[in-house]
Amino acid sequence: IMENDPHSILEGMAICAHAIGSKKGYIYCRGEYPQVVKILKQAISQAKDKGVLADFDIEVRSGAGAYVCGEETALIESIEGKRGEPRFKPPYPPAQGLWGKPTIVNNVETFANIPVILEKGSEWFASIGHPSYPGTKVFTFTGDINNKTFIEVLTNTTVRELVYKFGGGIPGGKKFKAVQIGGTSGAFIGEDKLDNPVAFDAMAAIGATLGSGAVFVLDETRDIVDVVARIAGFFEHESCGKCAPCREGTARIAQLIKKINDGRGSHSDISLIEKVGRVMSYSCLCGLGQAAPTPVLTTISQFKTDYNAKFI
């Protein structure tokens, strides 16, 4: 959205600012995307020249690549020039956020929807997509899938349609094994859940989330334990270390999954992973730690044969 339709974001932010009486807005962009920053700055300049922003000022801030800065309070800390780590809540950002002032933090996709809803009306928006979660959602296809691209679909679209209709299916005539939706912390979904719609409530019912909209597909040849081992190592590295459940939990899960993947594990390791994961899900300070066990726990519950094949 930032690369291809940046003005929809700026317009949405300007409308939001008018509604709450704000004079300043920030777009936080990961440091790995300098081209996106360039596009955004150019779009802001164009919007100012056309008077779209009125007296509302928007500034682009680049992060240093920390995954945890996707959490709203860690993002705020980063914008303020501090180490990117989450704050204790309450107070929540709407009461005390950036520079200690009331702050609204939204994904760019949310802001991009605002102009369209105002133009066509809330009744129109409520009439498209899934009844419980109307509208559209942007997805990005990666992994073992023919069409590695991004697409905007209605929220009543099924996961199967994402993979086969819009994603073009699995390359080389191979069979589908699993799909992870929502980014690195998303749940893995097996064949039996492909007919689930990509609406928020419907995904939550099967233990999954929409998250960033990333769709990571695995074919039948993939070692899912090896994939999860790499994900666990990623979360161990990206944990900011502020809270003990995340700091110790991500390290312990990464250690145990590596042990299993190396062929040195046992069923007791699986039990310990599940216990650690459950503790993390309700005791970690922010969403990173709470969601970090999800890829591991969902593959354990749905792909036990893959884990059993690793045991001595």
CSV table of C-alpha atoms in Angstrom, one decimal:
chain,number,residue,atom,x,y,z
A,1,ILE,CA,0.0,0.0,0.0
A,2,MET,CA,2.8,2.4,0.9
A,3,GLU,CA,4.6,1.8,-2.4
A,4,ASN,CA,1.5,1.7,-4.7
A,5,ASP,CA,-1.1,3.9,-3.1
A,6,PRO,CA,0.5,6.1,-0.5
A,7,HIS,CA,-2.0,8.9,-0.9
A,8,SER,CA,-4.8,6.7,0.5
A,9,ILE,CA,-2.8,6.5,3.7
A,10,LEU,CA,-2.1,10.2,3.9
A,11,GLU,CA,-5.8,11.0,3.2
A,12,GLY,CA,-6.9,8.6,5.9
A,13,MET,CA,-4.5,10.1,8.4
A,14,ALA,CA,-5.6,13.6,7.6
A,15,ILE,CA,-9.3,12.6,8.1
A,16,CYS,CA,-8.4,10.9,11.4
A,17,ALA,CA,-6.4,14.0,12.5
A,18,HIS,CA,-9.3,16.3,11.7
A,19,ALA,CA,-11.6,14.0,13.8
A,20,ILE,CA,-9.4,14.1,16.9
A,21,GLY,CA,-7.9,17.5,16.5
A,22,SER,CA,-4.4,16.4,15.9
A,23,LYS,CA,-1.8,18.6,14.1
A,24,LYS,CA,1.0,16.0,13.8
A,25,GLY,CA,1.3,12.5,12.4
A,26,TYR,CA,4.1,10.0,11.9
A,27,ILE,CA,4.5,7.1,9.5
A,28,TYR,CA,6.9,4.6,11.0
A,29,CYS,CA,8.7,2.5,8.4
A,30,ARG,CA,11.2,-0.3,8.8
A,31,GLY,CA,14.8,0.7,8.0
A,32,GLU,CA,15.1,-2.1,5.5
A,33,TYR,CA,12.8,-0.2,3.1
A,34,PRO,CA,14.5,3.0,2.0
A,35,GLN,CA,12.6,3.0,-1.3
A,36,VAL,CA,9.3,3.1,0.5
A,37,VAL,CA,10.5,6.0,2.6
A,38,LYS,CA,11.4,7.9,-0.6
A,39,ILE,CA,7.9,7.2,-2.1
A,40,LEU,CA,6.2,8.4,1.1
A,41,LYS,CA,8.1,11.6,1.4
A,42,GLN,CA,7.4,12.4,-2.2
A,43,ALA,CA,3.7,11.7,-1.7
A,44,ILE,CA,3.6,13.9,1.4
A,45,SER,CA,5.2,16.7,-0.6
A,46,GLN,CA,2.5,16.3,-3.3
A,47,ALA,CA,-0.3,16.2,-0.8
A,48,LYS,CA,1.0,19.4,0.8
A,49,ASP,CA,1.2,21.2,-2.5
A,50,LYS,CA,-2.4,20.2,-3.3
A,51,GLY,CA,-3.6,21.3,0.1
A,52,VAL,CA,-4.9,17.9,1.0
A,53,LEU,CA,-3.3,17.9,4.5
A,54,ALA,CA,-4.3,21.5,5.3
A,55,ASP,CA,-2.5,22.3,8.6
A,56,PHE,CA,-1.8,18.7,9.4
A,57,ASP,CA,1.9,17.7,9.2
A,58,ILE,CA,3.1,14.2,8.5
A,59,GLU,CA,6.7,13.0,9.1
A,60,VAL,CA,8.2,9.7,8.1
A,61,ARG,CA,10.4,8.0,10.7
A,62,SER,CA,12.7,4.9,9.9
A,63,GLY,CA,13.4,2.2,12.4
A,64,ALA,CA,16.5,0.1,12.7
A,65,GLY,CA,14.9,-3.2,11.8
A,66,ALA,CA,13.7,-4.5,15.2
A,67,TYR,CA,10.8,-6.9,14.8
A,68,VAL,CA,9.4,-5.9,18.2
A,69,CYS,CA,8.8,-2.3,17.0
A,70,GLY,CA,5.7,-3.7,15.3
A,71,GLU,CA,4.2,-3.4,18.8
A,72,GLU,CA,2.6,0.0,19.3
A,73,THR,CA,4.4,1.1,22.4
A,74,ALA,CA,7.8,-0.2,21.2
A,75,LEU,CA,7.1,1.7,18.0
A,76,ILE,CA,6.5,4.9,20.0
A,77,GLU,CA,9.7,4.4,22.0
A,78,SER,CA,11.6,4.1,18.7
A,79,ILE,CA,10.1,7.3,17.3
A,80,GLU,CA,11.1,9.0,20.5
A,81,GLY,CA,14.7,7.9,19.9
A,82,LYS,CA,14.8,5.3,22.6
A,83,ARG,CA,15.5,1.6,22.5
A,84,GLY,CA,12.6,-0.2,20.8
A,85,GLU,CA,10.9,-2.1,23.6
A,86,PRO,CA,7.3,-2.2,24.8
A,87,ARG,CA,6.0,-0.2,27.6
A,88,PHE,CA,4.0,-1.4,30.6
A,89,LYS,CA,0.3,-0.8,30.1
A,90,PRO,CA,-1.7,1.0,31.4
A,91,PRO,CA,-1.4,3.8,30.5
A,92,TYR,CA,-2.4,3.0,26.9
A,93,PRO,CA,-1.4,5.2,23.9
A,94,PRO,CA,-4.8,6.9,23.6
A,95,ALA,CA,-4.3,8.3,27.1
A,96,GLN,CA,-0.5,8.7,27.1
A,97,GLY,CA,1.5,7.8,24.0
A,98,LEU,CA,4.0,9.6,21.9
A,99,TRP,CA,5.8,12.4,23.8
A,100,GLY,CA,3.4,11.6,26.7
A,101,LYS,CA,0.4,12.9,24.6
A,102,PRO,CA,-2.8,11.0,23.6
A,103,THR,CA,-1.9,9.0,20.5
A,104,ILE,CA,-3.7,6.8,18.0
A,105,VAL,CA,-1.6,4.0,16.4
A,106,ASN,CA,-3.0,2.2,13.4
A,107,ASN,CA,-1.8,0.0,10.6
A,108,VAL,CA,-1.5,1.8,7.2
A,109,GLU,CA,-4.2,-0.6,5.9
A,110,THR,CA,-6.7,0.8,8.4
A,111,PHE,CA,-6.0,4.4,7.4
A,112,ALA,CA,-6.2,3.5,3.7
A,113,ASN,CA,-9.8,2.3,4.2
A,114,ILE,CA,-11.0,5.5,5.7
A,115,PRO,CA,-11.3,7.6,2.5
A,116,VAL,CA,-13.1,4.8,0.7
A,117,ILE,CA,-15.6,4.3,3.5
A,118,LEU,CA,-16.4,8.1,3.7
A,119,GLU,CA,-16.8,8.2,-0.1
A,120,LYS,CA,-19.0,5.2,-0.5
A,121,GLY,CA,-20.6,5.0,2.9
A,122,SER,CA,-20.5,2.6,5.9
A,123,GLU,CA,-23.5,0.7,4.5
A,124,TRP,CA,-21.6,-0.1,1.3
A,125,PHE,CA,-18.6,-1.2,3.3
A,126,ALA,CA,-20.6,-3.4,5.6
A,127,SER,CA,-22.2,-5.1,2.6
A,128,ILE,CA,-19.0,-6.4,1.1
A,129,GLY,CA,-16.9,-9.3,2.4
A,130,HIS,CA,-17.8,-11.5,5.4
A,131,PRO,CA,-20.8,-10.3,7.6
A,132,SER,CA,-18.7,-10.5,10.8
A,133,TYR,CA,-15.7,-8.7,9.3
A,134,PRO,CA,-16.7,-6.7,6.3
A,135,GLY,CA,-14.4,-5.2,3.7
A,136,THR,CA,-11.2,-6.3,2.1
A,137,LYS,CA,-7.8,-7.5,3.2
A,138,VAL,CA,-4.4,-7.3,1.5
A,139,PHE,CA,-2.4,-10.5,1.3
A,140,THR,CA,1.2,-11.2,0.2
A,141,PHE,CA,2.1,-14.7,-1.2
A,142,THR,CA,5.4,-16.3,-0.4
A,143,GLY,CA,6.9,-19.8,-0.2
A,144,ASP,CA,5.9,-22.7,-2.4
A,145,ILE,CA,3.3,-20.9,-4.5
A,146,ASN,CA,3.2,-20.0,-8.2
A,147,ASN,CA,2.1,-16.4,-7.9
A,148,LYS,CA,4.5,-14.6,-5.5
A,149,THR,CA,2.7,-11.3,-5.4
A,150,PHE,CA,0.2,-9.4,-3.3
A,151,ILE,CA,-3.6,-9.1,-3.8
A,152,GLU,CA,-6.6,-7.4,-2.2
A,153,VAL,CA,-9.5,-9.7,-1.6
A,154,LEU,CA,-12.9,-9.7,0.1
A,155,THR,CA,-12.9,-11.1,3.6
A,156,ASN,CA,-15.3,-13.9,2.7
A,157,THR,CA,-12.6,-15.4,0.5
A,158,THR,CA,-11.5,-18.8,1.7
A,159,VAL,CA,-7.9,-19.8,2.5
A,160,ARG,CA,-8.2,-22.4,-0.3
A,161,GLU,CA,-9.1,-19.6,-2.8
A,162,LEU,CA,-6.1,-17.6,-1.6
A,163,VAL,CA,-3.7,-20.5,-2.3
A,164,TYR,CA,-5.2,-22.0,-5.5
A,165,LYS,CA,-7.3,-19.3,-7.2
A,166,PHE,CA,-5.3,-16.2,-6.5
A,167,GLY,CA,-1.9,-17.8,-5.6
A,168,GLY,CA,-2.0,-20.1,-8.6
A,169,GLY,CA,-1.5,-23.3,-6.5
A,170,ILE,CA,1.7,-25.3,-5.8
A,171,PRO,CA,4.6,-25.3,-8.3
A,172,GLY,CA,5.6,-28.5,-10.0
A,173,GLY,CA,2.3,-30.3,-9.4
A,174,LYS,CA,3.3,-31.0,-5.8
A,175,LYS,CA,0.7,-31.4,-3.0
A,176,PHE,CA,-0.1,-28.8,-0.4
A,177,LYS,CA,1.2,-29.4,3.1
A,178,ALA,CA,0.5,-26.2,5.2
A,179,VAL,CA,0.1,-22.5,5.0
A,180,GLN,CA,1.1,-19.9,7.6
A,181,ILE,CA,-1.1,-16.8,7.6
A,182,GLY,CA,-0.4,-13.5,9.4
A,183,GLY,CA,3.4,-13.3,9.3
A,184,THR,CA,6.1,-15.0,11.2
A,185,SER,CA,4.0,-15.4,14.4
A,186,GLY,CA,1.0,-16.7,12.5
A,187,ALA,CA,-0.6,-20.1,12.9
A,188,PHE,CA,0.1,-22.9,10.5
A,189,ILE,CA,-3.1,-24.3,8.8
A,190,GLY,CA,-3.5,-27.8,7.4
A,191,GLU,CA,-5.5,-29.1,4.5
A,192,ASP,CA,-8.6,-29.6,6.6
A,193,LYS,CA,-8.9,-25.9,7.4
A,194,LEU,CA,-8.5,-24.5,3.8
A,195,ASP,CA,-12.2,-23.8,3.4
A,196,ASN,CA,-12.2,-21.3,6.3
A,197,PRO,CA,-12.9,-17.7,5.3
A,198,VAL,CA,-10.2,-15.0,6.0
A,199,ALA,CA,-12.5,-13.0,8.3
A,200,PHE,CA,-11.1,-12.1,11.7
A,201,ASP,CA,-13.7,-14.1,13.8
A,202,ALA,CA,-13.5,-17.1,11.4
A,203,MET,CA,-9.7,-17.2,11.6
A,204,ALA,CA,-9.8,-16.8,15.4
A,205,ALA,CA,-12.1,-19.8,15.6
A,206,ILE,CA,-9.4,-22.1,14.2
A,207,GLY,CA,-6.6,-20.5,16.3
A,208,ALA,CA,-5.3,-18.2,13.6
A,209,THR,CA,-5.0,-14.5,12.9
A,210,LEU,CA,-4.9,-12.3,9.8
A,211,GLY,CA,-1.9,-10.3,11.2
A,212,SER,CA,0.1,-8.7,8.4
A,213,GLY,CA,-1.6,-10.7,5.7
A,214,ALA,CA,1.5,-12.7,4.8
A,215,VAL,CA,0.6,-16.1,3.2
A,216,PHE,CA,3.5,-18.5,3.5
A,217,VAL,CA,2.8,-21.8,1.7
A,218,LEU,CA,4.7,-25.1,2.2
A,219,ASP,CA,4.5,-28.1,-0.2
A,220,GLU,CA,4.6,-31.8,0.7
A,221,THR,CA,8.4,-31.9,0.5
A,222,ARG,CA,9.0,-29.4,3.2
A,223,ASP,CA,10.3,-30.4,6.7
A,224,ILE,CA,7.9,-28.5,8.9
A,225,VAL,CA,10.0,-29.1,12.0
A,226,ASP,CA,13.0,-27.5,10.3
A,227,VAL,CA,10.9,-24.5,9.2
A,228,VAL,CA,9.6,-24.0,12.7
A,229,ALA,CA,13.1,-24.4,14.1
A,230,ARG,CA,14.2,-21.4,12.0
A,231,ILE,CA,11.2,-19.4,13.1
A,232,ALA,CA,11.9,-20.2,16.8
A,233,GLY,CA,15.5,-19.0,16.3
A,234,PHE,CA,14.2,-15.8,14.8
A,235,PHE,CA,12.0,-15.0,17.8
A,236,GLU,CA,14.9,-15.8,20.2
A,237,HIS,CA,16.9,-13.2,18.3
A,238,GLU,CA,14.2,-10.6,18.1
A,239,SER,CA,13.0,-10.8,21.7
A,240,CYS,CA,13.9,-7.4,23.3
A,241,GLY,CA,14.6,-9.1,26.6
A,242,LYS,CA,12.5,-6.7,28.7
A,243,CYS,CA,10.2,-9.4,30.2
A,244,ALA,CA,11.4,-12.7,31.5
A,245,PRO,CA,8.7,-14.9,30.0
A,246,CYS,CA,9.6,-13.8,26.5
A,247,ARG,CA,13.4,-13.6,27.0
A,248,GLU,CA,13.6,-17.1,28.6
A,249,GLY,CA,10.7,-18.6,26.8
A,250,THR,CA,11.9,-17.9,23.2
A,251,ALA,CA,15.3,-19.2,24.1
A,252,ARG,CA,14.0,-22.4,25.7
A,253,ILE,CA,11.6,-23.1,22.8
A,254,ALA,CA,14.3,-22.5,20.2
A,255,GLN,CA,16.7,-24.8,22.1
A,256,LEU,CA,14.1,-27.6,22.4
A,257,ILE,CA,13.0,-27.4,18.8
A,258,LYS,CA,16.6,-27.5,17.6
A,259,LYS,CA,17.1,-30.5,19.7
A,260,ILE,CA,14.1,-32.3,18.1
A,261,ASN,CA,15.1,-31.2,14.6
A,262,ASP,CA,18.6,-32.6,15.2
A,263,GLY,CA,17.1,-36.0,16.1
A,264,ARG,CA,18.0,-35.8,19.8
A,265,GLY,CA,14.5,-35.0,21.1
A,266,SER,CA,11.8,-36.9,22.9
A,267,HIS,CA,8.1,-36.7,23.7
A,268,SER,CA,8.9,-35.0,27.0
A,269,ASP,CA,10.4,-32.1,25.0
A,270,ILE,CA,7.1,-31.6,23.2
A,271,SER,CA,5.3,-31.5,26.5
A,272,LEU,CA,7.8,-28.9,27.8
A,273,ILE,CA,7.4,-26.7,24.7
A,274,GLU,CA,3.6,-26.7,25.1
A,275,LYS,CA,3.9,-25.7,28.8
A,276,VAL,CA,6.4,-22.9,28.0
A,277,GLY,CA,4.2,-21.7,25.1
A,278,ARG,CA,1.1,-21.6,27.2
A,279,VAL,CA,2.9,-19.5,29.9
A,280,MET,CA,4.2,-17.1,27.3
A,281,SER,CA,0.8,-16.6,25.7
A,282,TYR,CA,-0.7,-15.1,28.8
A,283,SER,CA,2.3,-13.7,30.7
A,284,CYS,CA,4.5,-11.9,28.2
A,285,LEU,CA,4.5,-8.1,28.2
A,286,CYS,CA,3.6,-7.6,24.5
A,287,GLY,CA,2.2,-9.3,21.5
A,288,LEU,CA,5.6,-10.5,20.2
A,289,GLY,CA,6.1,-12.9,23.2
A,290,GLN,CA,2.5,-13.8,23.4
A,291,ALA,CA,2.3,-14.9,19.7
A,292,ALA,CA,5.9,-16.3,19.4
A,293,PRO,CA,4.9,-19.9,20.4
A,294,THR,CA,2.0,-20.0,17.9
A,295,PRO,CA,3.9,-21.5,14.9
A,296,VAL,CA,5.4,-24.2,17.1
A,297,LEU,CA,2.2,-25.0,19.0
A,298,THR,CA,0.0,-25.1,15.9
A,299,THR,CA,2.4,-27.5,14.0
A,300,ILE,CA,2.7,-29.7,17.1
A,301,SER,CA,-1.1,-30.1,17.2
A,302,GLN,CA,-1.6,-30.6,13.4
A,303,PHE,CA,1.6,-32.3,12.2
A,304,LYS,CA,2.5,-34.8,15.0
A,305,THR,CA,3.8,-37.3,12.5
A,306,ASP,CA,6.5,-34.9,11.4
A,307,TYR,CA,7.7,-34.5,14.9
A,308,ASN,CA,7.4,-38.2,15.7
A,309,ALA,CA,9.7,-38.9,12.7
A,310,LYS,CA,12.4,-36.9,14.4
A,311,PHE,CA,12.4,-38.9,17.6
A,312,ILE,CA,15.0,-41.5,18.4
